[in-house]
């Protein structure tokens, strides 16, 4: 065959359905896929089909667990915050009962004892109450002019003066009922405190003859309310009626006294700064304004740490004035989502292990399933190369076994056909040899006859 003919044949075969590639050119993905072996294709498809459901189920489980965990976390944190709210209300209900009890002390309500008792005796009666209830740092009874007539205070607390201008004293006299103040900075001590006050009535006439007030430093709430005790990664914030935090972790928002430690009226040099809760936790105002329980993920403005913050709105306890105090619980994300991370880790490990097992099993089964096909293909190739004694090992009775049997039968038939051709070729050769011999003999005979005939003609002539 001439080179030009070969080149034209190659060009025609290329144009008939094959793409010509040059060194450095990228092959299309479809052709790369076609160039892979059947074993590799089968393994890849089997792995994809076996792992895809695992990943779909794993992803779905991940999303479901994340949502359920978030809901469970919010429920759990809300219960904790609501528990603190309940403890706080119960605690203040007890303090409300304390001020009622103090206002009914006989030494103040009984006109005879009140007139005969000295100021020291009256103060001693209050001191007994102060020792019994360490939540207070100051208890005092004032006359209607606001001057103290009996005082019990801890050591180091400045002496008391006239209290007629105090808002809680005015409120108790106006309502003629016990009251609980919002957290205030004491103008006499500079201590951030909660005040309870009640009118003192004469036993016989029922007329108000003075007032009693007790002071609770807010920093003691954490010591005396068990629910407020520090927990790992959790901090509680108490919020007053105006939306300002009056209690927080490590005294950051409470118990802030004057920087110079003096007991004069606070006008300057104070280091206490009340903050609205939304300045501490941006975004929580959507809950506080609606007075709705809920949770947000936000960044603490001071700590620059992202926390899970849960808000518990104010609740009212029967027999207790409406304080309108609420609670915010801030939990570090590492603590809040610890259980969720554990669950997700279990899902991840389970899905990964399942996918790995499915991959190995799919690869093994695919390799085992493809092996007979590859063996048949190899046998056909060898038979095509002329190795007609090649046979496929047949196992089972499935379609692959039938294919192997057919290949073996084809090889047998080809061997028989080839043997028949060889025998026919041998016979044909023998016949050709005989015919050749006969032809040669015929020529010899004919040649002899011609010679003899010429000799005889010569004789006759």
PDB file of C-alpha atoms in Angstrom, residues 216-425:
ATOM      1  CA  UNK A 216     -29.368  45.351 100.400  1.00  0.00           C
ATOM      2  CA  UNK A 217     -26.086  45.801  98.489  1.00  0.00           C
ATOM      3  CA  UNK A 218     -26.672  44.250  95.093  1.00  0.00           C
ATOM      4  CA  UNK A 219     -23.271  42.553  95.147  1.00  0.00           C
ATOM      5  CA  UNK A 220     -24.623  40.263  97.873  1.00  0.00           C
ATOM      6  CA  UNK A 221     -27.280  38.853  95.598  1.00  0.00           C
ATOM      7  CA  UNK A 222     -24.723  36.527  94.057  1.00  0.00           C
ATOM      8  CA  UNK A 223     -23.679  35.307  97.498  1.00  0.00           C
ATOM      9  CA  UNK A 224     -27.160  34.711  98.842  1.00  0.00           C
ATOM     10  CA  UNK A 225     -29.131  33.555  95.805  1.00  0.00           C
ATOM     11  CA  UNK A 226     -27.824  30.057  94.911  1.00  0.00           C
ATOM     12  CA  UNK A 227     -28.983  30.288  91.309  1.00  0.00           C
ATOM     13  CA  UNK A 228     -26.723  33.309  90.723  1.00  0.00           C
ATOM     14  CA  UNK A 229     -23.530  31.578  91.770  1.00  0.00           C
ATOM     15  CA  UNK A 230     -20.905  31.538  88.994  1.00  0.00           C
ATOM     16  CA  UNK A 231     -20.958  28.598  86.632  1.00  0.00           C
ATOM     17  CA  UNK A 232     -18.324  27.606  84.109  1.00  0.00           C
ATOM     18  CA  UNK A 233     -18.930  29.649  80.978  1.00  0.00           C
ATOM     19  CA  UNK A 234     -22.243  31.110  82.219  1.00  0.00           C
ATOM     20  CA  UNK A 235     -23.019  34.557  83.575  1.00  0.00           C
ATOM     21  CA  UNK A 236     -26.283  36.063  84.807  1.00  0.00           C
ATOM     22  CA  UNK A 237     -27.326  39.687  84.399  1.00  0.00           C
ATOM     23  CA  UNK A 238     -30.179  41.259  86.342  1.00  0.00           C
ATOM     24  CA  UNK A 239     -31.978  44.060  84.552  1.00  0.00           C
ATOM     25  CA  UNK A 240     -34.032  46.740  86.282  1.00  0.00           C
ATOM     26  CA  UNK A 241     -37.314  48.278  85.174  1.00  0.00           C
ATOM     27  CA  UNK A 242     -35.543  50.851  82.989  1.00  0.00           C
ATOM     28  CA  UNK A 243     -33.618  48.192  81.085  1.00  0.00           C
ATOM     29  CA  UNK A 244     -30.269  48.754  82.820  1.00  0.00           C
ATOM     30  CA  UNK A 245     -28.076  45.979  84.169  1.00  0.00           C
ATOM     31  CA  UNK A 246     -27.720  46.241  87.941  1.00  0.00           C
ATOM     32  CA  UNK A 247     -26.025  42.907  88.509  1.00  0.00           C
ATOM     33  CA  UNK A 248     -23.445  41.100  86.419  1.00  0.00           C
ATOM     34  CA  UNK A 249     -20.462  38.772  86.718  1.00  0.00           C
ATOM     35  CA  UNK A 250     -17.491  39.722  88.892  1.00  0.00           C
ATOM     36  CA  UNK A 251     -19.113  42.974  89.994  1.00  0.00           C
ATOM     37  CA  UNK A 252     -18.679  44.624  86.636  1.00  0.00           C
ATOM     38  CA  UNK A 253     -22.047  46.335  86.878  1.00  0.00           C
ATOM     39  CA  UNK A 254     -22.720  46.355  90.621  1.00  0.00           C
ATOM     40  CA  UNK A 255     -21.194  47.341  93.954  1.00  0.00           C
ATOM     41  CA  UNK A 256     -19.307  50.209  92.375  1.00  0.00           C
ATOM     42  CA  UNK A 257     -18.345  52.700  95.106  1.00  0.00           C
ATOM     43  CA  UNK A 258     -16.671  56.065  94.970  1.00  0.00           C
ATOM     44  CA  UNK A 259     -13.119  55.857  93.778  1.00  0.00           C
ATOM     45  CA  UNK A 260     -11.822  57.760  96.816  1.00  0.00           C
ATOM     46  CA  UNK A 261     -13.789  55.619  99.279  1.00  0.00           C
ATOM     47  CA  UNK A 262     -15.332  58.626 101.021  1.00  0.00           C
ATOM     48  CA  UNK A 263     -18.855  58.720 102.399  1.00  0.00           C
ATOM     49  CA  UNK A 264     -19.759  62.195 101.226  1.00  0.00           C
ATOM     50  CA  UNK A 265     -22.635  62.812  98.891  1.00  0.00           C
ATOM     51  CA  UNK A 266     -21.788  61.351  95.500  1.00  0.00           C
ATOM     52  CA  UNK A 267     -21.332  64.066  92.943  1.00  0.00           C
ATOM     53  CA  UNK A 268     -18.134  63.093  91.181  1.00  0.00           C
ATOM     54  CA  UNK A 269     -15.289  60.596  91.209  1.00  0.00           C
ATOM     55  CA  UNK A 270     -17.720  57.685  91.025  1.00  0.00           C
ATOM     56  CA  UNK A 271     -16.643  54.685  89.007  1.00  0.00           C
ATOM     57  CA  UNK A 272     -20.061  53.078  88.844  1.00  0.00           C
ATOM     58  CA  UNK A 273     -21.615  53.250  85.404  1.00  0.00           C
ATOM     59  CA  UNK A 274     -25.008  51.750  84.744  1.00  0.00           C
ATOM     60  CA  UNK A 275     -25.395  50.399  81.228  1.00  0.00           C
ATOM     61  CA  UNK A 276     -28.421  49.458  79.261  1.00  0.00           C
ATOM     62  CA  UNK A 277     -28.457  45.763  78.553  1.00  0.00           C
ATOM     63  CA  UNK A 278     -28.479  46.318  74.777  1.00  0.00           C
ATOM     64  CA  UNK A 279     -25.138  48.147  75.025  1.00  0.00           C
ATOM     65  CA  UNK A 280     -23.708  45.014  76.584  1.00  0.00           C
ATOM     66  CA  UNK A 281     -25.460  42.601  74.230  1.00  0.00           C
ATOM     67  CA  UNK A 282     -26.338  44.269  70.915  1.00  0.00           C
ATOM     68  CA  UNK A 283     -29.512  42.859  69.423  1.00  0.00           C
ATOM     69  CA  UNK A 284     -31.198  41.856  72.668  1.00  0.00           C
ATOM     70  CA  UNK A 285     -33.485  44.909  72.506  1.00  0.00           C
ATOM     71  CA  UNK A 286     -35.801  42.983  70.189  1.00  0.00           C
ATOM     72  CA  UNK A 287     -36.551  40.701  73.152  1.00  0.00           C
ATOM     73  CA  UNK A 288     -36.479  43.261  75.956  1.00  0.00           C
ATOM     74  CA  UNK A 289     -38.851  45.671  74.210  1.00  0.00           C
ATOM     75  CA  UNK A 290     -41.332  42.913  73.487  1.00  0.00           C
ATOM     76  CA  UNK A 291     -40.858  41.407  76.982  1.00  0.00           C
ATOM     77  CA  UNK A 292     -40.547  38.079  75.217  1.00  0.00           C
ATOM     78  CA  UNK A 293     -38.402  35.117  76.206  1.00  0.00           C
ATOM     79  CA  UNK A 294     -35.889  34.099  73.578  1.00  0.00           C
ATOM     80  CA  UNK A 295     -32.235  33.711  72.670  1.00  0.00           C
ATOM     81  CA  UNK A 296     -29.763  35.389  70.374  1.00  0.00           C
ATOM     82  CA  UNK A 297     -26.133  34.884  69.445  1.00  0.00           C
ATOM     83  CA  UNK A 298     -24.295  38.155  69.921  1.00  0.00           C
ATOM     84  CA  UNK A 299     -20.948  39.584  70.910  1.00  0.00           C
ATOM     85  CA  UNK A 300     -20.314  40.867  74.418  1.00  0.00           C
ATOM     86  CA  UNK A 301     -19.303  44.518  74.026  1.00  0.00           C
ATOM     87  CA  UNK A 302     -16.732  44.380  76.822  1.00  0.00           C
ATOM     88  CA  UNK A 303     -15.343  40.911  76.492  1.00  0.00           C
ATOM     89  CA  UNK A 304     -15.349  40.874  72.661  1.00  0.00           C
ATOM     90  CA  UNK A 305     -16.569  37.301  72.928  1.00  0.00           C
ATOM     91  CA  UNK A 306     -19.482  35.765  71.048  1.00  0.00           C
ATOM     92  CA  UNK A 307     -22.063  34.371  73.454  1.00  0.00           C
ATOM     93  CA  UNK A 308     -25.440  32.675  73.437  1.00  0.00           C
ATOM     94  CA  UNK A 309     -27.684  35.116  75.337  1.00  0.00           C
ATOM     95  CA  UNK A 310     -31.095  34.084  76.664  1.00  0.00           C
ATOM     96  CA  UNK A 311     -33.597  36.596  77.971  1.00  0.00           C
ATOM     97  CA  UNK A 312     -36.252  35.870  80.602  1.00  0.00           C
ATOM     98  CA  UNK A 313     -38.916  38.631  80.831  1.00  0.00           C
ATOM     99  CA  UNK A 314     -40.252  39.964  84.142  1.00  0.00           C
ATOM    100  CA  UNK A 315     -42.682  37.841  86.100  1.00  0.00           C
ATOM    101  CA  UNK A 316     -44.804  38.851  89.050  1.00  0.00           C
ATOM    102  CA  UNK A 317     -45.086  36.889  92.263  1.00  0.00           C
ATOM    103  CA  UNK A 318     -48.288  37.094  94.272  1.00  0.00           C
ATOM    104  CA  UNK A 319     -47.815  39.285  97.312  1.00  0.00           C
ATOM    105  CA  UNK A 320     -44.750  41.021  95.870  1.00  0.00           C
ATOM    106  CA  UNK A 321     -44.761  44.483  94.288  1.00  0.00           C
ATOM    107  CA  UNK A 322     -44.217  44.465  90.550  1.00  0.00           C
ATOM    108  CA  UNK A 323     -40.465  44.979  90.355  1.00  0.00           C
ATOM    109  CA  UNK A 324     -40.366  44.545  86.572  1.00  0.00           C
ATOM    110  CA  UNK A 325     -36.919  42.962  86.805  1.00  0.00           C
ATOM    111  CA  UNK A 326     -35.728  40.610  84.080  1.00  0.00           C
ATOM    112  CA  UNK A 327     -32.815  38.226  83.642  1.00  0.00           C
ATOM    113  CA  UNK A 328     -30.286  37.664  80.886  1.00  0.00           C
ATOM    114  CA  UNK A 329     -28.163  34.533  80.791  1.00  0.00           C
ATOM    115  CA  UNK A 330     -24.964  34.739  78.738  1.00  0.00           C
ATOM    116  CA  UNK A 331     -23.249  31.455  77.890  1.00  0.00           C
ATOM    117  CA  UNK A 332     -20.003  31.005  76.010  1.00  0.00           C
ATOM    118  CA  UNK A 333     -20.543  29.263  72.694  1.00  0.00           C
ATOM    119  CA  UNK A 334     -18.011  26.607  73.660  1.00  0.00           C
ATOM    120  CA  UNK A 335     -20.213  25.720  76.629  1.00  0.00           C
ATOM    121  CA  UNK A 336     -23.596  26.324  75.017  1.00  0.00           C
ATOM    122  CA  UNK A 337     -22.952  24.178  71.947  1.00  0.00           C
ATOM    123  CA  UNK A 338     -20.745  21.548  73.593  1.00  0.00           C
ATOM    124  CA  UNK A 339     -23.499  18.916  73.481  1.00  0.00           C
ATOM    125  CA  UNK A 340     -24.351  19.851  69.898  1.00  0.00           C
ATOM    126  CA  UNK A 341     -20.726  19.480  68.849  1.00  0.00           C
ATOM    127  CA  UNK A 342     -20.618  16.058  70.474  1.00  0.00           C
ATOM    128  CA  UNK A 343     -23.752  14.984  68.614  1.00  0.00           C
ATOM    129  CA  UNK A 344     -22.467  16.353  65.323  1.00  0.00           C
ATOM    130  CA  UNK A 345     -19.107  14.667  65.900  1.00  0.00           C
ATOM    131  CA  UNK A 346     -20.894  11.358  66.405  1.00  0.00           C
ATOM    132  CA  UNK A 347     -22.831  11.938  63.167  1.00  0.00           C
ATOM    133  CA  UNK A 348     -19.637  12.858  61.343  1.00  0.00           C
ATOM    134  CA  UNK A 349     -17.757   9.814  62.614  1.00  0.00           C
ATOM    135  CA  UNK A 350     -20.725   7.552  61.921  1.00  0.00           C
ATOM    136  CA  UNK A 351     -21.247   8.911  58.417  1.00  0.00           C
ATOM    137  CA  UNK A 352     -17.533   8.795  57.636  1.00  0.00           C
ATOM    138  CA  UNK A 353     -17.168   5.245  58.931  1.00  0.00           C
ATOM    139  CA  UNK A 354     -20.254   4.128  57.028  1.00  0.00           C
ATOM    140  CA  UNK A 355     -19.018   5.813  53.856  1.00  0.00           C
ATOM    141  CA  UNK A 356     -15.601   4.187  54.234  1.00  0.00           C
ATOM    142  CA  UNK A 357     -17.076   0.734  54.791  1.00  0.00           C
ATOM    143  CA  UNK A 358     -19.498   1.249  51.897  1.00  0.00           C
ATOM    144  CA  UNK A 359     -16.607   2.363  49.672  1.00  0.00           C
ATOM    145  CA  UNK A 360     -14.471  -0.649  50.499  1.00  0.00           C
ATOM    146  CA  UNK A 361     -17.401  -3.036  50.115  1.00  0.00           C
ATOM    147  CA  UNK A 362     -18.475  -1.431  46.838  1.00  0.00           C
ATOM    148  CA  UNK A 363     -14.926  -1.604  45.490  1.00  0.00           C
ATOM    149  CA  UNK A 364     -14.619  -5.248  46.488  1.00  0.00           C
ATOM    150  CA  UNK A 365     -17.973  -6.278  45.041  1.00  0.00           C
ATOM    151  CA  UNK A 366     -17.430  -4.270  41.867  1.00  0.00           C
ATOM    152  CA  UNK A 367     -13.988  -5.742  41.386  1.00  0.00           C
ATOM    153  CA  UNK A 368     -15.393  -9.218  41.900  1.00  0.00           C
ATOM    154  CA  UNK A 369     -18.292  -8.566  39.511  1.00  0.00           C
ATOM    155  CA  UNK A 370     -16.087  -7.071  36.809  1.00  0.00           C
ATOM    156  CA  UNK A 371     -13.403  -9.749  37.052  1.00  0.00           C
ATOM    157  CA  UNK A 372     -15.261 -12.316  34.865  1.00  0.00           C
ATOM    158  CA  UNK A 373     -15.944  -9.646  32.246  1.00  0.00           C
ATOM    159  CA  UNK A 374     -12.299  -8.640  32.174  1.00  0.00           C
ATOM    160  CA  UNK A 375     -11.271 -12.287  32.008  1.00  0.00           C
ATOM    161  CA  UNK A 376     -13.659 -12.811  29.085  1.00  0.00           C
ATOM    162  CA  UNK A 377     -12.319  -9.703  27.348  1.00  0.00           C
ATOM    163  CA  UNK A 378      -8.746 -10.909  27.829  1.00  0.00           C
ATOM    164  CA  UNK A 379      -9.649 -14.332  26.511  1.00  0.00           C
ATOM    165  CA  UNK A 380     -11.298 -12.828  23.434  1.00  0.00           C
ATOM    166  CA  UNK A 381      -8.195 -10.700  22.879  1.00  0.00           C
ATOM    167  CA  UNK A 382      -5.890 -13.719  23.092  1.00  0.00           C
ATOM    168  CA  UNK A 383      -8.154 -15.717  20.804  1.00  0.00           C
ATOM    169  CA  UNK A 384      -8.072 -12.827  18.360  1.00  0.00           C
ATOM    170  CA  UNK A 385      -4.269 -12.962  18.513  1.00  0.00           C
ATOM    171  CA  UNK A 386      -4.400 -16.584  17.427  1.00  0.00           C
ATOM    172  CA  UNK A 387      -4.134 -18.317  20.789  1.00  0.00           C
ATOM    173  CA  UNK A 388      -7.074 -20.557  20.183  1.00  0.00           C
ATOM    174  CA  UNK A 389      -6.293 -22.797  23.118  1.00  0.00           C
ATOM    175  CA  UNK A 390      -7.281 -19.946  25.482  1.00  0.00           C
ATOM    176  CA  UNK A 391     -10.308 -20.734  27.613  1.00  0.00           C
ATOM    177  CA  UNK A 392     -12.431 -18.824  30.150  1.00  0.00           C
ATOM    178  CA  UNK A 393     -12.837 -20.351  33.607  1.00  0.00           C
ATOM    179  CA  UNK A 394     -16.594 -20.722  33.988  1.00  0.00           C
ATOM    180  CA  UNK A 395     -18.131 -20.506  37.467  1.00  0.00           C
ATOM    181  CA  UNK A 396     -21.809 -20.433  38.252  1.00  0.00           C
ATOM    182  CA  UNK A 397     -24.792 -20.311  35.945  1.00  0.00           C
ATOM    183  CA  UNK A 398     -25.412 -16.616  35.504  1.00  0.00           C
ATOM    184  CA  UNK A 399     -25.110 -14.528  32.363  1.00  0.00           C
ATOM    185  CA  UNK A 400     -21.360 -14.139  32.810  1.00  0.00           C
ATOM    186  CA  UNK A 401     -21.030 -17.916  32.994  1.00  0.00           C
ATOM    187  CA  UNK A 402     -23.059 -18.199  29.784  1.00  0.00           C
ATOM    188  CA  UNK A 403     -20.784 -15.608  28.182  1.00  0.00           C
ATOM    189  CA  UNK A 404     -17.719 -17.588  29.211  1.00  0.00           C
ATOM    190  CA  UNK A 405     -19.238 -20.797  27.902  1.00  0.00           C
ATOM    191  CA  UNK A 406     -20.059 -19.137  24.568  1.00  0.00           C
ATOM    192  CA  UNK A 407     -16.516 -17.817  24.284  1.00  0.00           C
ATOM    193  CA  UNK A 408     -15.136 -21.252  24.989  1.00  0.00           C
ATOM    194  CA  UNK A 409     -17.486 -22.750  22.404  1.00  0.00           C
ATOM    195  CA  UNK A 410     -16.423 -20.088  19.931  1.00  0.00           C
ATOM    196  CA  UNK A 411     -12.785 -20.972  20.556  1.00  0.00           C
ATOM    197  CA  UNK A 412     -13.601 -24.661  20.106  1.00  0.00           C
ATOM    198  CA  UNK A 413     -15.383 -23.955  16.845  1.00  0.00           C
ATOM    199  CA  UNK A 414     -12.530 -21.804  15.652  1.00  0.00           C
ATOM    200  CA  UNK A 415     -10.073 -24.556  16.466  1.00  0.00           C
ATOM    201  CA  UNK A 416     -12.246 -27.091  14.634  1.00  0.00           C
ATOM    202  CA  UNK A 417     -12.618 -24.723  11.710  1.00  0.00           C
ATOM    203  CA  UNK A 418      -8.908 -24.058  11.628  1.00  0.00           C
ATOM    204  CA  UNK A 419      -8.155 -27.769  11.791  1.00  0.00           C
ATOM    205  CA  UNK A 420     -10.647 -28.370   8.996  1.00  0.00           C
ATOM    206  CA  UNK A 421      -8.999 -25.660   6.936  1.00  0.00           C
ATOM    207  CA  UNK A 422      -5.614 -27.204   7.572  1.00  0.00           C
ATOM    208  CA  UNK A 423      -6.886 -30.636   6.530  1.00  0.00           C
ATOM    209  CA  UNK A 424      -8.524 -29.162   3.451  1.00  0.00           C
ATOM    210  CA  UNK A 425      -5.321 -27.346   2.668  1.00  0.00           C
TER     211      UNK A 425
END
